[in-house]
mmCIF file of C-alpha atoms and ligand atoms in Angstrom:
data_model
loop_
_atom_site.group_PDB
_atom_site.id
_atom_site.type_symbol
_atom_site.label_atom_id
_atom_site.label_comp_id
_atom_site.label_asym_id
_atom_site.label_seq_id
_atom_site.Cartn_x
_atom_site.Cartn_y
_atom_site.Cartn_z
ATOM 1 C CA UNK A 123 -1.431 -93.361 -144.283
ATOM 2 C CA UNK A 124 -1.722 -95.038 -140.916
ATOM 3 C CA UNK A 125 -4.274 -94.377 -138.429
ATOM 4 C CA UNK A 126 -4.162 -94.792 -134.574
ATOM 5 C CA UNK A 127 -6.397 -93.875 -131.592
ATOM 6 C CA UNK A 128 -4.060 -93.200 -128.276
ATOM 7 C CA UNK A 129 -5.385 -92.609 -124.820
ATOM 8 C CA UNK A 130 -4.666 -89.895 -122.947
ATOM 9 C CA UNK A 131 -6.503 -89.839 -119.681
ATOM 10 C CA UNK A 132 -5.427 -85.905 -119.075
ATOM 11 C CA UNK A 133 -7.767 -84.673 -121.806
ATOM 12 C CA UNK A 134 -10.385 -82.777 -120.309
ATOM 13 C CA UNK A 135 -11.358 -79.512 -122.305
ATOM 14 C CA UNK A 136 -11.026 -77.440 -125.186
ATOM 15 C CA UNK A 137 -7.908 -75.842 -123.916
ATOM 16 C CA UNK A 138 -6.261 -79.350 -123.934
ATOM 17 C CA UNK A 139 -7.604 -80.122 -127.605
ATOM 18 C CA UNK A 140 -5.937 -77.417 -128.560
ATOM 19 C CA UNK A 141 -2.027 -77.789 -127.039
ATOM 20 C CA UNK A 142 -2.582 -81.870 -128.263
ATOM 21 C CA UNK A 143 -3.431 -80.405 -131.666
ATOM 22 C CA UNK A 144 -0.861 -78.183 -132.010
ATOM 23 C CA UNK A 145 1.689 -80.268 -130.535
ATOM 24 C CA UNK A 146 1.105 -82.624 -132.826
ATOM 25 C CA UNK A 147 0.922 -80.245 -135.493
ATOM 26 C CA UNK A 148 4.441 -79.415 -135.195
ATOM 27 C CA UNK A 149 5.589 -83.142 -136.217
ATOM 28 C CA UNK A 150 6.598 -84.124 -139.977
ATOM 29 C CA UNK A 151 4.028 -86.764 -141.031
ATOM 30 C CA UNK A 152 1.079 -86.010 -139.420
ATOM 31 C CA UNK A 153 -1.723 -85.685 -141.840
ATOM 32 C CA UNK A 154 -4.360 -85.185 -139.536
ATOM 33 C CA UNK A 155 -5.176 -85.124 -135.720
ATOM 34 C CA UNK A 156 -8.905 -85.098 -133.982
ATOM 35 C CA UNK A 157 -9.070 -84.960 -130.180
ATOM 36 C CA UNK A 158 -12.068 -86.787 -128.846
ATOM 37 C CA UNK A 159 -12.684 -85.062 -125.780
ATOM 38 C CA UNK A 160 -15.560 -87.172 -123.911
ATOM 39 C CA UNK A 161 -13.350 -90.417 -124.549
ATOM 40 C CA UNK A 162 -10.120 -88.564 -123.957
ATOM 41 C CA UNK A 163 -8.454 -90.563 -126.989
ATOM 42 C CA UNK A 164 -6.539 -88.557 -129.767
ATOM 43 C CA UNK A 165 -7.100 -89.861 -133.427
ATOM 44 C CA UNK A 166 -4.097 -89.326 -135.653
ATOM 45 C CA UNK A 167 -3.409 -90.096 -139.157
ATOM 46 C CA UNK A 168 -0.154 -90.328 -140.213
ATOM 47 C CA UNK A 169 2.584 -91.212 -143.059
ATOM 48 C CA UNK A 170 4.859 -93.896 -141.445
ATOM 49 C CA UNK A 171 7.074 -93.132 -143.635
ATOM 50 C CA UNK A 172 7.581 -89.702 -141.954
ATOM 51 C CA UNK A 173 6.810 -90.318 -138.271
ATOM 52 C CA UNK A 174 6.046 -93.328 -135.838
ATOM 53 C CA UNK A 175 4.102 -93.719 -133.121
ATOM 54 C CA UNK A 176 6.438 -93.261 -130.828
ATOM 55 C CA UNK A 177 7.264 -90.262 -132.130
ATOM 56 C CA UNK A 178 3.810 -89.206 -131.181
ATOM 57 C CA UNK A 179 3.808 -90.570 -127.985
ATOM 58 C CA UNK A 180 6.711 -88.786 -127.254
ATOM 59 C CA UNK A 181 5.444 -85.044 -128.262
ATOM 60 C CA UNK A 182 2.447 -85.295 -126.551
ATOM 61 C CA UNK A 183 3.985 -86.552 -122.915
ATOM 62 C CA UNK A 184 6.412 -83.317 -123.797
ATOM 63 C CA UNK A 185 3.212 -81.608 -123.909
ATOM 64 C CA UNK A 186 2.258 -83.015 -120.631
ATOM 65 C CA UNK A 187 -0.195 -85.230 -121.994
ATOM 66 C CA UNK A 188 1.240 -88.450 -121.526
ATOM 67 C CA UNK A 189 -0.564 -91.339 -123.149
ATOM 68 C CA UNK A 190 -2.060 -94.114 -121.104
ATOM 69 C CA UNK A 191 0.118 -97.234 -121.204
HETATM 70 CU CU1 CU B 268 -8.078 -78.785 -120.680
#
């Protein structure tokens, strides 16, 4: 498993947590996914085997939650 922490500067409540988590959710390879609200970074853990991150990237800007660049 690999583990990243993305930025994501849109993150502000619960509500958000919860479309990042499900977004991500919906991806193969995702093994788990924490939202860190107060530091608006999402925490994923993933098999690269399955899914990159760019993959990831790319589901959450589609759930308007583009990560910082
Ligand atoms: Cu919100």
């Amino acid at each position: 498993m690999t583990t990243t922490a993305i930025k994501v500067p849109k993150i502000r409540c619960e509500g958000c947590a919860a479309t990042i988590t499900r977004a991500l959710g919906a991806l193969p390879g995702i093994a788990a996914s924490r939202v860190e609200i107060a530091v608006k970074e999402v925490h994923v853990e993933y098999d690269p085997a399955q899914v990159d991150e760019g993959r990831i990237h790319r589901a959450l800007r589609e759930a308007g939650f583009p990560p910082a660049t």
